[in-house]
Amino acid sequence: MHAIRLHGVEDARFDDVVEPELRQGTVKVKVAWAGICGSDLSLYQHAPVPLDYANPIMGEIGPKTLGHEFSGTVTEVAADVNGIEVGDLVAVQPNFADGTCPACVRGEPNLCRNFAFIGIHGWGGGFSDYVVVPADHAFVLPEGISLEVGALVESLSVAWHAVKKSGATVGSTALVVGAGPIGLGLLLCLKAIGAEQVIVSELSSSRKELARTFGGDVVDPREVDLEAYVRSVSAGGVDVSFDASGVGKPTLQAALNSLRPGGTSVIVAEFHGEVPIDPNLFLLGERALVGSFAYTAEDFSEVIAAIADGRMSPAPLITSKIALADSVERGIEHLLREGRSTEVKILVSPALLRTEH
Ligand SMILES: [Zn+2]
């Protein structure tokens, strides 16, 4: 079969690899769709996991297959697995915890010190024909959720976890800075839990349009004084804010300055440098700044339930569908160039034919 494997910095190849075999407690998934994520771009540009590094949970060295946001059809089930059948459509929770470290014992498996992801650390990845996954990480999609939408469950779970960390609830007001895949996911999740008003700050016209479609109160910070606008429409500041852009001081400062006293801001983007912050913002007004990392099995289930019962309709996040063989040039490299402002989520499929060059 084929797989897109990362061999080094800006070196991802469409390789011939051996099809994975069923192990105890696993199912084999024929990949239908896999999303390209901002972290795939970062992996491609920086190759932060050395080829000779073996994660303690996965025990594999590189080159590793990319793709951690994927859905597919179950084609084989190990004899000791119950509750999943051949033919089931599933979304795969790709992150794993060792179950024994202090974070795992505390009940925070997403913070496991040995955390590992399919698509980054080993056990294959969604950018391939088949992946063998532990059965408890294969979430059967209820009727009515397509495989395309199933491939969005992972990135929506990142947003869902962040919304829970913020403490937002029915009637909350919120600011989301940056309407990329995670920012738009935050908007969908906030609306799904009953937030009253979600202000979205974004520059790209196509992303602004999508945010409006999802019910966001969209502001272009080049045209409007964002902080003044937030204060004027939200009784002095929002309950919760999110920096989903990771740009730096301009975005994080806007997220913090827009909070009401007692409000909480959540960091859900990766920053590439230090950002100076005024600590008095937190002292005088008891504001809080927290981080949010990945998600748990509970978040995955809650996202699937919210899509199934219609609280979230995330399909418009998908802006392009391309062949697995094209996923470096027309996917990753495209997103690092002009695609950054025109695309939201690109899905890759092994079943699509390569574009003629
Ligand atoms: Zn652990």
Coordinates of C-alpha atoms and ligand atoms in Angstrom, one line a residue:
M1 CA 0.0 0.0 0.0
H2 CA 1.0 3.6 -0.1
A3 CA 1.7 6.1 2.7
I4 CA 3.0 9.7 3.0
R5 CA 6.0 9.4 5.3
L6 CA 8.1 12.1 6.8
H7 CA 11.9 11.5 6.2
G8 CA 13.2 14.9 7.3
V9 CA 12.7 18.6 7.0
E10 CA 10.5 19.3 4.0
D11 CA 11.0 15.7 2.9
A12 CA 7.7 13.9 2.9
R13 CA 7.4 11.0 0.4
F14 CA 4.7 8.9 -1.3
D15 CA 6.2 5.6 -0.2
D16 CA 5.4 2.0 -0.9
V17 CA 5.0 0.3 2.6
V18 CA 3.9 -3.0 4.0
E19 CA 0.2 -3.1 4.9
P20 CA -0.2 -3.3 8.7
E21 CA -1.4 -6.5 10.3
L22 CA -4.1 -6.9 12.9
R23 CA -2.9 -7.3 16.5
Q24 CA -4.8 -8.3 19.7
G25 CA -7.3 -5.7 20.6
T26 CA -7.2 -3.8 17.3
V27 CA -9.3 -3.2 14.2
K28 CA -8.1 -2.5 10.7
V29 CA -9.4 0.7 9.1
K30 CA -9.5 1.4 5.4
V31 CA -8.9 5.1 5.4
A32 CA -11.6 7.2 3.7
W33 CA -10.5 10.7 4.5
A34 CA -7.7 12.4 6.4
G35 CA -7.5 16.1 7.2
I36 CA -4.3 18.1 6.9
C37 CA -3.7 20.0 10.1
G38 CA -1.6 23.0 11.1
S39 CA 0.6 20.6 13.0
D40 CA 1.3 18.6 9.9
L41 CA 2.6 21.8 8.3
S42 CA 4.8 22.3 11.4
L43 CA 6.0 18.7 11.3
Y44 CA 6.8 19.1 7.6
Q45 CA 8.7 22.3 8.1
H46 CA 10.7 21.4 11.2
A47 CA 10.6 17.5 11.5
P48 CA 10.8 17.9 15.3
V49 CA 10.6 14.1 16.0
P50 CA 14.1 12.6 15.2
L51 CA 14.0 9.6 12.9
D52 CA 15.7 7.4 15.5
Y53 CA 13.4 8.4 18.3
A54 CA 11.1 5.7 19.6
N55 CA 8.2 6.9 21.7
P56 CA 7.8 4.7 24.8
I57 CA 4.2 3.8 24.0
M58 CA 4.6 3.1 20.3
G59 CA 8.2 1.9 20.2
E60 CA 8.8 2.7 16.6
I61 CA 11.5 4.6 14.8
G62 CA 11.0 6.7 11.7
P63 CA 10.2 7.5 8.9
K64 CA 6.7 7.8 10.3
T65 CA 3.5 8.1 8.3
L66 CA 1.7 11.5 8.7
G67 CA -2.1 12.1 9.2
H68 CA -3.8 12.1 12.6
E69 CA -7.3 13.4 11.6
F70 CA -9.0 10.5 9.8
S71 CA -12.0 8.4 9.3
G72 CA -12.6 5.1 7.5
T73 CA -14.3 1.8 7.2
V74 CA -13.5 -1.2 9.5
T75 CA -12.3 -4.1 7.3
E76 CA -11.0 -6.5 9.9
V77 CA -11.6 -7.0 13.7
A78 CA -9.4 -9.0 16.1
A79 CA -11.0 -12.0 17.7
D80 CA -10.9 -10.4 21.2
V81 CA -12.7 -7.2 20.2
N82 CA -16.3 -6.6 20.9
G83 CA -18.6 -3.8 19.9
I84 CA -17.1 -3.0 16.5
E85 CA -17.9 -4.9 13.3
V86 CA -16.6 -5.1 9.8
G87 CA -18.3 -2.4 7.8
D88 CA -18.6 0.1 10.6
L89 CA -17.7 3.7 9.8
V90 CA -15.3 5.1 12.4
A91 CA -13.4 8.2 13.4
V92 CA -10.1 7.4 15.1
Q93 CA -8.9 9.1 18.3
P94 CA -5.2 9.2 17.5
N95 CA -3.7 10.2 20.8
F96 CA -2.4 7.6 23.4
A97 CA -1.4 7.8 27.0
D98 CA 0.7 5.3 29.1
G99 CA -1.9 5.1 31.8
T100 CA 0.7 5.1 34.6
C101 CA 2.4 8.5 34.8
P102 CA 1.2 11.2 37.4
A103 CA -1.0 13.0 34.8
C104 CA -2.7 9.7 33.7
V105 CA -3.2 8.8 37.4
R106 CA -4.8 12.2 38.0
G107 CA -7.2 11.5 35.1
E108 CA -5.6 13.8 32.6
P109 CA -4.5 11.4 29.9
N110 CA -4.1 14.2 27.3
L111 CA -1.2 15.5 29.5
C112 CA 0.6 12.1 29.7
R113 CA 4.3 12.6 29.8
N114 CA 4.8 10.0 27.2
F115 CA 1.8 11.1 25.0
A116 CA 1.9 9.7 21.5
F117 CA -0.1 10.3 18.3
I118 CA -0.8 8.0 15.4
G119 CA 0.4 10.1 12.4
I120 CA 3.3 11.6 14.4
H121 CA 5.0 9.0 16.6
G122 CA 4.1 5.7 14.9
W123 CA 1.5 3.0 14.3
G124 CA 0.9 4.4 10.8
G125 CA -1.2 7.4 10.0
G126 CA -4.2 8.6 8.1
F127 CA -2.2 9.5 5.0
S128 CA -2.2 5.9 3.9
D129 CA -4.5 3.1 2.7
Y130 CA -4.9 1.2 5.9
V131 CA -4.3 1.8 9.6
V132 CA -4.5 -0.7 12.4
V133 CA -5.7 0.9 15.6
P134 CA -6.6 -0.2 19.2
A135 CA -10.4 -0.8 19.1
D136 CA -11.1 1.6 22.0
H137 CA -9.7 4.4 19.8
A138 CA -12.1 3.7 16.9
F139 CA -15.4 5.6 17.5
V140 CA -18.3 4.2 15.5
L141 CA -20.1 7.0 13.7
P142 CA -23.8 7.1 14.2
E143 CA -26.1 7.0 11.1
G144 CA -26.2 10.4 9.5
I145 CA -22.6 11.3 10.1
S146 CA -20.6 10.9 6.8
L147 CA -17.0 9.7 6.6
E148 CA -16.0 13.2 5.4
V149 CA -17.5 14.8 8.6
G150 CA -16.0 11.9 10.6
A151 CA -12.5 13.2 9.5
L152 CA -13.3 16.5 11.2
V153 CA -14.0 15.0 14.7
E154 CA -10.4 15.2 15.7
S155 CA -9.8 18.9 15.1
L156 CA -13.3 19.7 16.6
S157 CA -12.2 17.7 19.7
V158 CA -9.3 20.1 20.1
A159 CA -11.8 23.0 20.1
W160 CA -14.3 21.2 22.3
H161 CA -11.6 20.6 25.0
A162 CA -10.6 24.2 24.8
V163 CA -14.2 25.4 25.3
K164 CA -14.5 23.2 28.4
K165 CA -11.2 24.6 29.7
S166 CA -12.6 28.1 29.3
G167 CA -15.6 27.4 31.5
A168 CA -18.0 28.9 28.9
T169 CA -21.6 27.9 29.3
V170 CA -25.1 28.7 28.1
G171 CA -25.4 32.5 27.5
S172 CA -21.6 33.2 27.6
T173 CA -20.0 35.8 25.4
A174 CA -16.7 34.9 23.7
L175 CA -14.0 36.3 21.5
V176 CA -12.1 34.0 19.1
V177 CA -9.0 35.5 17.5
G178 CA -8.2 33.7 14.2
A179 CA -10.7 31.8 12.1
G180 CA -8.6 28.9 10.8
P181 CA -9.7 25.3 11.3
I182 CA -9.4 25.5 15.1
G183 CA -10.9 29.1 15.4
L184 CA -13.9 28.1 13.3
G185 CA -14.1 24.8 15.4
L186 CA -14.2 27.0 18.5
L187 CA -17.0 29.0 17.1
L188 CA -19.0 25.8 16.2
C189 CA -18.4 24.3 19.7
L190 CA -19.3 27.6 21.5
K191 CA -22.5 27.8 19.6
A192 CA -23.2 24.1 20.3
I193 CA -23.0 24.6 24.1
G194 CA -25.3 27.6 23.9
A195 CA -22.9 30.6 23.9
E196 CA -25.0 33.8 23.2
Q197 CA -22.5 35.8 21.3
V198 CA -19.2 34.8 19.6
I199 CA -17.1 37.6 18.2
V200 CA -14.5 36.3 15.6
S201 CA -11.5 38.4 14.6
E202 CA -10.1 37.4 11.2
L203 CA -8.4 39.0 8.2
S204 CA -9.0 36.5 5.3
S205 CA -12.2 37.2 3.4
S206 CA -13.1 33.5 2.8
R207 CA -12.6 32.6 6.4
K208 CA -14.7 35.7 7.5
E209 CA -17.5 34.5 5.2
L210 CA -17.4 31.0 6.7
A211 CA -17.4 32.4 10.3
R212 CA -20.5 34.5 9.4
T213 CA -22.2 31.3 8.0
F214 CA -21.5 29.6 11.4
G215 CA -23.2 32.5 13.3
G216 CA -20.1 34.4 14.3
D217 CA -20.1 38.2 14.9
V218 CA -17.2 38.8 12.5
V219 CA -14.7 41.7 12.9
D220 CA -11.7 42.6 10.7
P221 CA -9.2 44.2 13.1
R222 CA -7.8 46.2 10.2
E223 CA -11.1 48.0 9.8
V224 CA -12.4 48.1 13.4
D225 CA -10.8 48.7 16.8
L226 CA -11.3 45.2 18.0
E227 CA -11.0 45.8 21.8
A228 CA -13.3 48.9 21.6
Y229 CA -15.8 46.9 19.6
V230 CA -15.7 44.0 22.1
R231 CA -16.2 46.3 25.1
S232 CA -19.1 48.1 23.4
V233 CA -21.1 45.0 22.6
S234 CA -20.4 42.8 25.6
A235 CA -20.9 45.0 28.7
G236 CA -17.2 45.7 29.2
G237 CA -15.6 42.5 28.0
V238 CA -16.3 38.9 27.1
D239 CA -16.6 36.0 29.5
V240 CA -14.0 33.9 27.6
S241 CA -11.5 34.5 24.8
F242 CA -9.3 32.2 22.7
D243 CA -6.1 32.9 20.7
A244 CA -6.4 30.4 17.9
S245 CA -3.9 32.2 15.7
G246 CA -0.6 32.1 17.6
V247 CA 0.6 35.2 15.8
G248 CA 2.1 36.7 19.0
K249 CA 1.6 39.9 21.0
P250 CA -1.0 41.6 18.8
T251 CA -3.4 38.6 19.0
L252 CA -2.7 37.4 22.6
Q253 CA -3.0 41.0 23.8
A254 CA -6.3 41.5 22.1
A255 CA -7.6 38.2 23.6
L256 CA -6.5 39.4 27.1
N257 CA -7.6 43.0 26.8
S258 CA -11.1 41.9 25.7
L259 CA -11.8 39.9 28.8
R260 CA -14.2 41.1 31.5
P261 CA -12.9 41.0 35.1
G262 CA -13.1 37.3 36.2
G263 CA -12.9 36.1 32.6
T264 CA -10.8 33.3 31.2
S265 CA -8.6 33.3 28.1
V266 CA -7.4 30.0 26.6
I267 CA -4.3 29.4 24.5
V268 CA -5.1 26.9 21.8
A269 CA -2.4 27.8 19.2
E270 CA 1.3 27.1 19.1
F271 CA 3.3 30.3 19.4
H272 CA 6.8 30.6 17.9
G273 CA 8.4 33.0 20.4
E274 CA 7.9 34.7 23.8
V275 CA 5.1 37.2 24.3
P276 CA 5.4 39.9 27.0
I277 CA 2.3 40.1 29.2
D278 CA 1.2 42.6 31.9
P279 CA 0.6 40.5 35.1
N280 CA -1.5 43.3 36.6
L281 CA -4.3 42.3 34.1
F282 CA -4.6 39.1 36.1
L283 CA -4.2 40.6 39.6
L284 CA -6.6 43.5 39.2
G285 CA -9.7 41.8 37.9
E286 CA -8.9 38.2 38.6
R287 CA -8.6 37.2 34.9
A288 CA -7.1 33.9 34.1
L289 CA -5.0 32.6 31.2
V290 CA -5.0 28.8 30.7
G291 CA -3.7 26.4 28.0
S292 CA -5.6 23.6 26.3
F293 CA -3.8 20.6 24.8
A294 CA -5.4 17.9 22.6
Y295 CA -8.5 16.1 24.0
T296 CA -9.7 13.0 25.7
A297 CA -11.9 10.1 24.7
E298 CA -14.7 11.9 26.5
D299 CA -14.2 15.0 24.2
F300 CA -14.3 12.7 21.2
S301 CA -17.6 11.1 22.2
E302 CA -19.1 14.5 23.0
V303 CA -18.2 16.0 19.7
I304 CA -19.7 13.0 17.8
A305 CA -22.9 13.3 19.9
A306 CA -23.1 17.1 19.2
I307 CA -22.8 16.5 15.4
A308 CA -25.2 13.5 15.5
D309 CA -28.0 15.6 17.2
G310 CA -27.5 18.6 15.0
R311 CA -25.9 21.0 17.5
M312 CA -22.9 21.3 15.2
S313 CA -22.9 21.1 11.4
P314 CA -19.2 21.3 10.5
A315 CA -19.2 20.1 6.8
P316 CA -18.6 23.6 5.4
L317 CA -15.1 23.5 7.0
I318 CA -14.1 21.2 4.2
T319 CA -12.8 23.4 1.4
S320 CA -10.9 20.9 -0.8
K321 CA -10.6 17.2 -1.4
I322 CA -7.4 15.8 -3.0
A323 CA -5.7 12.5 -3.7
L324 CA -3.3 10.9 -1.2
A325 CA -0.6 11.0 -3.9
D326 CA -1.0 14.8 -4.2
S327 CA -1.1 15.5 -0.5
V328 CA 2.4 17.1 -0.3
E329 CA 2.3 19.4 -3.3
R330 CA -1.4 20.2 -3.5
G331 CA -2.0 19.9 0.3
I332 CA 0.8 20.7 2.7
E333 CA 2.9 22.9 0.4
H334 CA -0.2 24.7 -0.9
L335 CA -1.3 25.4 2.7
L336 CA 2.1 26.8 3.5
R337 CA 1.7 29.3 0.5
E338 CA -1.4 30.8 -0.9
G339 CA -3.7 28.1 0.5
R340 CA -3.3 29.6 4.0
S341 CA -5.8 32.3 3.3
T342 CA -8.1 30.5 0.9
E343 CA -8.5 27.0 2.4
V344 CA -9.8 25.9 5.8
K345 CA -9.7 22.1 5.8
I346 CA -8.2 20.0 3.0
L347 CA -9.1 16.3 3.1
V348 CA -7.0 13.7 1.5
S349 CA -8.3 10.4 0.2
P350 CA -6.4 7.2 -1.0
A351 CA -9.4 6.5 -3.3
L352 CA -9.0 9.7 -5.4
L353 CA -6.8 9.6 -8.4
R354 CA -3.6 11.6 -8.7
T355 CA -3.9 14.9 -10.7
E356 CA -2.1 14.9 -14.0
H357 CA 1.0 17.0 -14.0
Ligands
ZN1 ZN 0.7 9.0 31.3

